[in-house]
């Protein structure tokens, strides 16, 4: 039996396009001699469809698409994920399911049992967990089909009490197939391989795993579909951050060692780089835009976003706006222009002095006798926000946000100013990682100017300002933030590791007080195990650690 | 046995204050002769604590607070809600639980079984559902204690398969107690009374129900704790939108009819009014601020927010900023000043011309040859946003957002302009309800100027602009929006009701395209069954209905 794994880039709710891509790949798999082609979890509607799932017309469209796909499953079978109605009217309205289609007909339905609700996941909001398990018989073989998380309760994972494969194995299957929507983070690929290998080993069965690829706003799928033999050895690893279709012979895979070469594991920074490129591309393509605008300050954050945007969209589609003020250093404009000239994107220079002066004058009466302070710094940042949004509105550019994760965490940014944008490109990348990313971007020749990388970070909103005036050294800050955000440690646990008590308390307080700002920031491309956004839901008017 | 129901206003994560209030009310209940005092669901940490619950130090603080409270339970017992660790290390880390405390010691623990995950709820993200049920014995009576949703599977509610009271009733309890965190919406009080009455009737037991009161950012608890006799008759209804403590004799309540008078049911608009006042008050009090700023246009939306803010915070704590432009009509400033004079709040008049001209001049080069359009309208709205945020930053005012639900729905607003603010006061109130609310505010004398109510709505961003240039009549618009947002109907179902096909499709498309704006708007005080925010989670780059 030959199995094709089709690793595709779906678009949430775009039934026409998803259906067309699925049908194209059924045809392709058939041409390559496959007996069955396997698509990912919820492939028909895209993942995560969120509250679209609560609209019954949306669910009907999924079913209609499946019927259309079924017509093309002649001389080839197909497994494809979609939400289906829970007809018994007890429990949640839906199941997260997969259809097994053969001879143009839906022959079997598999439902997901383990529904993640941690981090970015909300599956229990929509789906009833499955409790009945049955293998699929096809071409004389029994297939144990599971959906994503269903294989993740191995190794005594305490999160789940049931184990779908422990039920399915009683029916003596010949092969395991798992269809997934497994979001990328730079630590996830190795965990995924380990968990899946452990399943193959435990159940002594070959395992075919198909993931999806592409970004759905903030959530990025990296692909990397996998094949294991019954000893848990990786026999094939499909492309990362690209669509792919490969055909495997089930009987051959069990006997032949290392037929399919494995690439070297990519570094965290390589993966982050590729994920961000895909995140930008898919945000634009799936929302029907092609051109980006951003503010280019001469600093490292906006330089990196500019470089990534040019790689993702083409330099000809990127407009960099330089907006110097009286506090901008001489080198800022030069560094920004050096980048623009190297990279070949469009640029405008628009000084903000006139608008900043206008606000000073308009506010002179209410502000009489009061010294300039953070208010006036914020006005400058917000004037830049207006200019960028005006460029966006006038020319149909999408504004890219350039805030990094360290700034987002401690609230070192101006709401409605530098925190504007449709999508946060590097909001899940700590400042210390930003420097690594700059070096990675420059690995084949200087793109980000050296001076941009080595100069001390500054917001340049008052004379001789440096980030280090307000914030601790990024090396220390990022370590403490990682403990608190990624590892969810409180102040006591972090202090116990030897960090300065007052510093830890100050930073955690800043993180919590900035919750009201983060609530209003753009969605952020998720590349870490714990990004700001849907995966981290904090009270705003809450007092813990604030 | 005398039961005290303590209906308090908690603050998420403010352990010091919550514990102190609980202890004060234990003392008060004891002084009133109660044998036991009952506090609400998750009273110790506040509801919803969201991902604070994922920090083990947070859970430890809950336990420490409970131990402190226990010391005060001498000569009186107490039931109090808190999250506790799931010690068996299988399933989720926590239970949503209640301690029964007697003689200074925790004598019994009750855990919640039915965990809501719809709308604003995320309980399955944190909590393991309970499966073992046991009554509490106290003073010769058996108490069937349940937590909120545990009583909501009556009347063939298909959402849940288990029914905690069906288990508890087997132990022949004498009385039911339910502790809740039941968020307000203007339709919820009657549903709540019905469901609880049905429980009392079904199990033939008196029922004591304690809710909490107060706002936690966007979620508002209305109180209205209830006592039912074993026939399901309401014997007592406690205060709405206020703290309250009342003591009831269990034996007396079963025999005496209507001892406690029920107030007339408040109208939807009365409830919305009172909820918004509490929402504003608690946002300020719990975040440590006292003064508000808002932009006052002369239109009805900002007039209402101004009136509500003055009632909530005192007129002396409200700063209204009038920001006329060349497109403002003559009556706008007059209407705004009429309101300010009636209501007695502070005001400033700051014309935006100078800043708007500055941006025109700064953008003259890139905009060469292009006609003024929506871009220039947005610049005006954003200039106002900068002025308001400058007032906020300089004087420590919190900016109130004045967008209504109809505008939020269709994206009729400028991101980083009139969509700025820390909290959206009327973002869950449709424009048609806004007019009703204005009449209600004026019921004892004109506060909102008559001309503000009767003039045609306009954003005044270009000459002679009217909302009706871009939007259908609010009467029709709001009906279609209600079908789509509150009732989650798709276009086919709405068109089938007789609404114009093209209009329905146009409106639903606007709603879906505005998702990217709503993602960046402030939290919105929730008064309806389906508010924008945590309770409505939509994809941004999704194509369904767009």
Coordinates of N, CA and C in Angstrom, one line a residue, chain B residues 363-543:
Chain B
X363 N 2.9 65.5 4.6 CA 2.7 64.4 3.6 C 2.5 64.9 2.2
X364 N 2.7 66.3 2.0 CA 2.4 66.9 0.7 C 3.2 66.2 -0.4
X365 N 4.5 65.9 -0.1 CA 5.3 65.3 -1.2 C 4.9 63.9 -1.6
X366 N 4.8 62.9 -0.6 CA 4.3 61.6 -1.1 C 2.9 61.6 -1.6
X367 N 2.1 62.6 -1.1 CA 0.6 62.6 -1.6 C 0.4 63.5 -2.8
X368 N 1.5 63.9 -3.4 CA 1.4 64.9 -4.6 C 0.4 64.3 -5.6
X369 N -0.6 65.2 -6.0 CA -1.5 64.8 -7.1 C -2.6 63.9 -6.6
X370 N -2.7 63.5 -5.4 CA -3.8 62.7 -4.9 C -4.8 63.4 -4.2
X371 N -6.1 63.1 -4.5 CA -7.2 63.8 -3.8 C -7.3 63.4 -2.4
X372 N -7.9 64.3 -1.6 CA -8.2 64.0 -0.2 C -9.3 62.9 -0.1
X373 N -9.1 62.0 0.8 CA -10.1 60.9 0.9 C -10.2 60.5 2.4
X374 N -10.5 59.2 2.5 CA -10.6 58.7 3.9 C -9.3 58.9 4.7
X375 N -8.2 58.9 4.0 CA -6.9 59.1 4.7 C -6.9 60.4 5.5
X376 N -7.4 61.5 4.9 CA -7.4 62.7 5.6 C -8.5 62.7 6.8
X377 N -9.6 62.0 6.5 CA -10.6 61.9 7.6 C -9.9 61.2 8.8
X378 N -9.2 60.1 8.5 CA -8.5 59.4 9.6 C -7.5 60.2 10.3
X379 N -6.8 61.0 9.6 CA -5.8 61.9 10.2 C -6.4 62.8 11.3
X380 N -7.6 63.3 10.9 CA -8.3 64.2 11.9 C -8.7 63.4 13.2
X381 N -9.2 62.2 13.0 CA -9.6 61.3 14.1 C -8.4 61.0 14.9
X382 N -7.2 60.8 14.3 CA -6.0 60.4 15.0 C -5.4 61.6 15.7
X383 N -5.5 62.8 15.1 CA -5.1 64.0 15.8 C -5.8 64.1 17.2
X384 N -7.1 63.8 17.1 CA -7.9 63.9 18.4 C -7.4 62.8 19.3
X385 N -7.1 61.6 18.8 CA -6.5 60.6 19.7 C -5.3 61.0 20.4
X386 N -4.4 61.7 19.6 CA -3.1 62.1 20.2 C -3.4 63.2 21.3
X387 N -4.3 64.1 21.1 CA -4.6 65.1 22.1 C -5.2 64.4 23.4
X388 N -6.1 63.5 23.2 CA -6.7 62.8 24.4 C -5.6 62.0 25.1
X389 N -4.8 61.3 24.4 CA -3.7 60.5 25.1 C -2.7 61.5 25.7
X390 N -2.5 62.6 25.2 CA -1.5 63.6 25.8 C -2.1 64.1 27.1
X391 N -3.4 64.4 27.1 CA -4.1 64.8 28.4 C -4.0 63.6 29.4
X392 N -4.2 62.4 28.9 CA -4.2 61.2 29.8 C -2.8 61.1 30.4
X393 N -1.8 61.2 29.5 CA -0.4 61.0 30.0 C 0.0 62.1 30.9
X394 N -0.3 63.3 30.6 CA 0.1 64.5 31.4 C -0.5 64.5 32.8
X395 N -1.8 64.2 32.8 CA -2.6 64.4 34.1 C -3.0 63.1 34.8
X396 N -2.7 62.0 34.2 CA -3.1 60.7 34.8 C -4.6 60.4 34.7
X397 N -5.2 61.1 33.7 CA -6.6 60.7 33.4 C -6.6 59.4 32.6
X398 N -7.6 58.6 32.8 CA -7.8 57.4 32.0 C -8.7 57.7 30.9
X399 N -8.3 57.4 29.6 CA -9.2 57.7 28.5 C -10.3 56.7 28.3
X400 N -11.5 57.3 28.3 CA -12.7 56.4 28.0 C -13.0 56.4 26.5
X401 N -13.2 55.2 26.0 CA -13.5 55.0 24.6 C -15.0 55.2 24.4
X402 N -15.4 55.8 23.4 CA -16.9 56.1 23.2 C -17.5 55.5 22.0
X403 N -16.9 54.4 21.4 CA -17.5 53.7 20.3 C -18.7 52.9 20.7
X404 N -19.7 52.9 19.9 CA -20.9 52.0 20.2 C -20.7 50.7 19.5
X405 N -21.6 49.8 19.8 CA -21.5 48.4 19.3 C -21.7 48.3 17.8
X406 N -22.6 49.2 17.3 CA -22.9 49.1 15.8 C -21.7 49.6 15.0
X407 N -21.0 50.6 15.5 CA -19.8 51.1 14.8 C -18.7 50.0 14.9
X408 N -18.5 49.5 16.2 CA -17.5 48.5 16.4 C -17.7 47.3 15.4
X409 N -19.0 46.9 15.2 CA -19.3 45.8 14.4 C -18.9 46.0 13.0
X410 N -19.2 47.1 12.4 CA -19.0 47.3 11.0 C -17.7 48.0 10.7
X411 N -16.9 48.4 11.7 CA -15.6 49.0 11.6 C -15.7 50.5 11.2
X412 N -16.8 51.1 11.6 CA -17.0 52.5 11.3 C -16.4 53.3 12.4
X413 N -15.1 53.4 12.3 CA -14.3 54.1 13.3 C -12.8 54.1 12.9
X414 N -12.0 54.9 13.4 CA -10.6 55.0 13.1 C -9.7 54.4 14.1
X415 N -9.0 53.3 13.7 CA -8.1 52.7 14.6 C -7.0 53.7 15.0
X416 N -6.6 53.8 16.3 CA -5.7 54.8 16.8 C -6.3 56.2 16.8
X417 N -7.6 56.3 16.4 CA -8.2 57.6 16.5 C -9.3 57.6 17.5
X418 N -10.6 57.5 17.0 CA -11.7 57.4 18.0 C -11.8 56.1 18.6
X419 N -11.0 55.1 18.1 CA -11.0 53.8 18.8 C -10.0 53.7 19.9
X420 N -9.3 54.8 20.3 CA -8.4 54.8 21.4 C -9.2 54.7 22.7
X421 N -8.5 54.3 23.8 CA -9.1 54.4 25.1 C -8.6 53.2 25.9
X422 N -8.8 53.3 27.3 CA -8.4 52.2 28.1 C -9.5 51.2 28.3
X423 N -10.8 51.7 28.2 CA -11.9 50.8 28.4 C -13.1 51.4 27.5
X424 N -13.7 50.4 26.8 CA -14.8 50.8 25.9 C -16.1 50.8 26.8
X425 N -16.7 51.9 27.0 CA -17.8 52.0 27.9 C -19.1 51.5 27.2
X426 N -19.3 51.9 26.0 CA -20.6 51.5 25.3 C -20.4 50.7 24.1
X427 N -19.3 50.0 24.0 CA -18.9 49.1 22.9 C -19.8 47.9 22.8
X428 N -20.6 47.6 23.8 CA -21.5 46.5 23.7 C -23.0 47.0 23.7
X429 N -23.2 48.3 23.3 CA -24.5 48.8 23.3 C -24.8 49.3 21.9
X430 N -25.8 48.7 21.2 CA -26.1 49.1 19.8 C -26.6 50.5 19.8
X431 N -26.5 51.1 18.6 CA -26.9 52.5 18.5 C -28.4 52.7 18.8
X432 N -29.2 51.8 18.4 CA -30.6 51.9 18.8 C -30.8 51.9 20.3
X433 N -30.0 51.1 21.0 CA -30.1 51.1 22.5 C -29.5 52.4 23.1
X434 N -28.6 53.0 22.3 CA -28.0 54.2 22.8 C -29.1 55.3 23.0
X435 N -30.0 55.4 22.0 CA -31.0 56.4 22.1 C -31.9 56.1 23.3
X436 N -32.2 54.8 23.5 CA -33.0 54.5 24.7 C -32.3 54.8 26.0
X437 N -31.0 54.6 26.0 CA -30.2 54.9 27.2 C -30.2 56.4 27.4
X438 N -30.1 57.2 26.4 CA -30.2 58.7 26.5 C -31.5 59.1 27.2
X439 N -32.6 58.5 26.7 CA -33.9 58.9 27.3 C -33.9 58.4 28.8
X440 N -33.3 57.3 29.1 CA -33.3 56.8 30.4 C -32.5 57.7 31.3
X441 N -31.3 58.2 30.8 CA -30.5 59.1 31.6 C -31.2 60.4 31.9
X442 N -32.1 60.8 30.9 CA -32.8 62.1 31.0 C -34.2 61.9 31.8
X443 N -34.4 60.7 32.3 CA -35.8 60.5 32.8 C -36.2 61.5 34.0
X444 N -35.2 61.9 34.8 CA -35.5 62.8 35.8 C -35.1 64.3 35.5
X445 N -35.0 64.6 34.3 CA -34.6 65.9 33.9 C -33.5 65.8 32.8
X446 N -33.4 66.8 31.9 CA -32.5 66.8 30.8 C -31.1 66.8 31.2
X447 N -30.3 65.8 30.9 CA -28.9 65.8 31.0 C -28.2 65.8 29.6
X448 N -28.6 64.8 28.8 CA -28.2 64.8 27.4 C -29.0 65.8 26.7
X449 N -28.4 66.8 26.0 CA -29.2 67.8 25.3 C -30.2 67.2 24.3
X450 N -31.4 67.7 24.2 CA -32.4 67.1 23.3 C -31.8 67.1 21.8
X451 N -31.1 68.2 21.5 CA -30.6 68.3 20.1 C -29.6 67.2 19.8
X452 N -28.8 66.8 20.8 CA -27.8 65.7 20.7 C -28.6 64.4 20.4
X453 N -29.8 64.3 21.0 CA -30.5 63.0 20.8 C -31.2 63.0 19.4
X454 N -31.7 64.1 19.0 CA -32.6 64.1 17.8 C -31.8 64.4 16.4
X455 N -30.6 65.0 16.5 CA -29.9 65.3 15.2 C -29.4 64.0 14.6
X456 N -29.3 64.0 13.2 CA -28.8 62.8 12.5 C -27.4 62.6 12.9
X457 N -27.0 61.3 13.3 CA -25.7 61.0 13.6 C -24.7 61.3 12.5
X458 N -23.5 61.9 12.9 CA -22.5 62.2 11.9 C -21.1 62.1 12.6
X459 N -20.1 61.6 11.8 CA -18.7 61.6 12.3 C -18.1 63.0 12.1
X460 N -18.7 63.8 11.3 CA -18.2 65.2 11.0 C -16.7 65.2 10.6
X461 N -16.3 64.3 9.7 CA -14.9 64.3 9.2 C -14.8 64.8 7.8
X462 N -15.9 65.2 7.2 CA -15.9 65.9 5.9 C -17.2 66.7 5.8
X463 N -17.3 67.6 4.8 CA -18.5 68.5 4.8 C -19.8 67.8 4.7
X464 N -20.7 68.1 5.6 CA -22.1 67.6 5.6 C -22.2 66.1 5.7
X465 N -21.1 65.4 6.2 CA -21.2 64.0 6.4 C -22.3 63.5 7.3
X466 N -22.9 62.4 7.0 CA -23.9 61.8 7.8 C -23.5 60.3 7.9
X467 N -23.8 59.6 9.0 CA -23.6 58.2 9.1 C -24.3 57.5 8.0
X468 N -25.5 58.0 7.7 CA -26.4 57.3 6.7 C -25.8 57.4 5.3
X469 N -24.7 58.2 5.1 CA -24.0 58.1 3.8 C -23.3 56.8 3.6
X470 N -22.8 56.2 4.7 CA -22.0 55.0 4.6 C -22.7 53.8 5.1
X471 N -23.7 54.0 6.0 CA -24.3 52.9 6.7 C -25.8 52.9 6.4
X472 N -26.4 51.7 6.5 CA -27.9 51.7 6.4 C -28.5 52.3 7.7
X473 N -29.8 52.5 7.7 CA -30.5 53.0 8.8 C -30.2 52.1 10.0
X474 N -29.9 52.7 11.2 CA -29.5 52.0 12.4 C -30.5 50.9 12.8
X475 N -31.8 51.3 12.5 CA -32.8 50.3 12.9 C -32.7 49.0 12.2
X476 N -32.4 49.1 10.9 CA -32.2 47.8 10.1 C -30.8 47.2 10.4
X477 N -29.8 48.1 10.5 CA -28.4 47.6 10.7 C -28.4 46.8 12.0
X478 N -28.9 47.4 13.1 CA -28.8 46.7 14.4 C -29.6 45.4 14.4
X479 N -30.7 45.3 13.7 CA -31.4 44.0 13.6 C -30.6 42.9 12.9
X480 N -29.9 43.3 11.8 CA -29.1 42.3 11.1 C -27.9 42.0 12.0
X481 N -27.3 43.0 12.6 CA -26.1 42.7 13.5 C -26.5 41.8 14.6
X482 N -27.7 42.0 15.2 CA -28.1 41.2 16.4 C -28.2 39.7 15.9
X483 N -28.8 39.5 14.7 CA -29.0 38.2 14.2 C -27.6 37.5 14.0
X484 N -26.6 38.3 13.5 CA -25.3 37.7 13.2 C -24.5 37.5 14.5
X485 N -24.5 38.5 15.3 CA -23.5 38.5 16.4 C -24.1 37.8 17.6
X486 N -25.3 38.2 18.1 CA -25.9 37.6 19.3 C -26.4 36.2 19.0
X487 N -27.0 36.1 17.8 CA -27.7 34.8 17.5 C -26.8 33.9 16.6
X488 N -25.7 34.4 16.2 CA -24.7 33.6 15.4 C -25.4 33.0 14.1
X489 N -26.1 33.8 13.5 CA -26.7 33.4 12.2 C -25.9 33.8 11.0
X490 N -25.7 33.0 10.0 CA -25.0 33.3 8.8 C -25.9 34.0 7.8
X491 N -25.4 34.4 6.7 CA -26.1 35.2 5.7 C -27.4 34.5 5.3
X492 N -27.4 33.2 5.0 CA -28.5 32.5 4.4 C -29.7 32.6 5.4
X493 N -29.4 32.3 6.7 CA -30.5 32.3 7.7 C -31.1 33.8 7.9
X494 N -30.2 34.8 7.8 CA -30.7 36.1 8.0 C -31.6 36.6 6.7
X495 N -31.1 36.3 5.6 CA -31.8 36.6 4.3 C -33.2 35.9 4.4
X496 N -33.2 34.7 4.8 CA -34.4 33.9 4.9 C -35.5 34.6 5.8
X497 N -35.1 35.5 6.6 CA -36.0 36.2 7.5 C -36.6 37.4 6.7
X498 N -36.2 37.7 5.5 CA -36.8 38.7 4.7 C -35.9 40.0 4.6
X499 N -34.7 40.0 5.1 CA -33.8 41.1 4.9 C -33.2 41.1 3.5
X500 N -32.9 42.3 3.0 CA -32.4 42.4 1.7 C -31.1 41.6 1.5
X501 N -31.0 40.8 0.5 CA -29.8 39.9 0.3 C -28.5 40.7 0.2
X502 N -28.5 41.7 -0.7 CA -27.2 42.4 -0.9 C -26.8 43.2 0.4
X503 N -27.8 43.7 1.1 CA -27.5 44.4 2.3 C -27.0 43.5 3.4
X504 N -27.6 42.3 3.5 CA -27.1 41.4 4.5 C -25.6 41.0 4.2
X505 N -25.4 40.7 2.9 CA -24.0 40.3 2.5 C -23.0 41.4 2.7
X506 N -23.4 42.6 2.4 CA -22.6 43.8 2.6 C -22.2 44.0 4.1
X507 N -23.2 43.9 4.9 CA -23.0 44.1 6.4 C -22.1 43.0 7.0
X508 N -22.4 41.7 6.6 CA -21.6 40.6 7.2 C -20.2 40.7 6.7
X509 N -20.0 41.2 5.5 CA -18.6 41.4 5.0 C -17.9 42.5 5.8
X510 N -18.6 43.6 6.1 CA -18.0 44.6 6.9 C -17.7 44.1 8.3
X511 N -18.5 43.3 8.9 CA -18.3 42.8 10.2 C -17.0 42.0 10.2
X512 N -16.9 41.1 9.2 CA -15.7 40.2 9.1 C -14.4 41.0 8.8
X513 N -14.5 42.0 7.9 CA -13.3 42.7 7.5 C -12.8 43.6 8.7
X514 N -13.7 43.9 9.6 CA -13.4 44.8 10.7 C -12.7 44.1 11.9
X515 N -12.6 42.7 11.7 CA -12.0 41.9 12.8 C -10.6 42.4 13.1
X516 N -9.8 42.9 12.1 CA -8.4 43.3 12.4 C -8.4 44.6 13.3
X517 N -9.5 45.4 13.1 CA -9.6 46.6 14.0 C -10.0 46.3 15.4
X518 N -11.0 45.4 15.5 CA -11.5 45.0 16.8 C -10.4 44.3 17.6
X519 N -9.5 43.6 17.0 CA -8.4 43.0 17.7 C -7.6 44.0 18.5
X520 N -7.6 45.2 18.1 CA -6.7 46.2 18.7 C -7.6 47.3 19.5
X521 N -8.8 47.0 19.7 CA -9.6 48.0 20.5 C -9.5 47.7 22.0
X522 N -9.9 48.6 22.8 CA -9.9 48.4 24.3 C -10.8 47.3 24.7
X523 N -10.7 46.8 25.9 CA -11.7 45.9 26.4 C -13.0 46.6 26.5
X524 N -14.1 45.9 26.3 CA -15.4 46.5 26.2 C -16.3 46.0 27.3
X525 N -16.9 46.9 28.1 CA -17.8 46.5 29.2 C -18.9 45.6 28.6
X526 N -19.0 44.4 29.1 CA -19.9 43.4 28.5 C -21.3 43.5 29.2
X527 N -22.3 43.8 28.4 CA -23.7 43.9 28.9 C -24.7 43.0 28.1
X528 N -24.2 42.5 27.0 CA -25.1 41.7 26.2 C -24.7 40.2 26.3
X529 N -25.5 39.3 25.7 CA -25.1 37.9 25.7 C -23.9 37.6 24.8
X530 N -23.6 38.5 23.9 CA -22.4 38.3 23.0 C -21.7 39.6 22.8
X531 N -20.7 39.9 23.5 CA -19.9 41.1 23.4 C -18.7 40.9 22.6
X532 N -18.2 41.9 21.9 CA -16.8 41.8 21.3 C -15.8 41.7 22.4
X533 N -14.8 40.9 22.2 CA -13.7 40.6 23.2 C -13.6 39.2 23.4
X534 N -13.2 38.8 24.6 CA -12.9 37.4 25.0 C -14.0 36.4 24.6
X535 N -15.3 36.9 24.6 CA -16.4 36.0 24.3 C -16.7 35.7 22.9
X536 N -16.0 36.4 22.0 CA -16.2 36.2 20.5 C -14.8 36.2 19.9
X537 N -14.3 35.0 19.5 CA -13.0 34.8 19.1 C -12.9 34.5 17.6
X538 N -12.7 35.4 16.8 CA -12.7 35.2 15.3 C -11.4 35.3 14.7
X539 N -11.2 34.5 13.6 CA -9.9 34.6 12.9 C -9.8 36.0 12.3
X540 N -8.6 36.5 12.1 CA -8.4 37.8 11.4 C -8.3 37.6 9.9
X541 N -7.3 36.8 9.6 CA -7.1 36.5 8.1 C -7.9 35.2 7.8
X542 N -9.2 35.4 7.8 CA -10.1 34.3 7.5 C -11.0 34.8 6.4
X543 N -11.5 33.9 5.6 CA -12.3 34.3 4.4 C -13.8 34.1 4.5

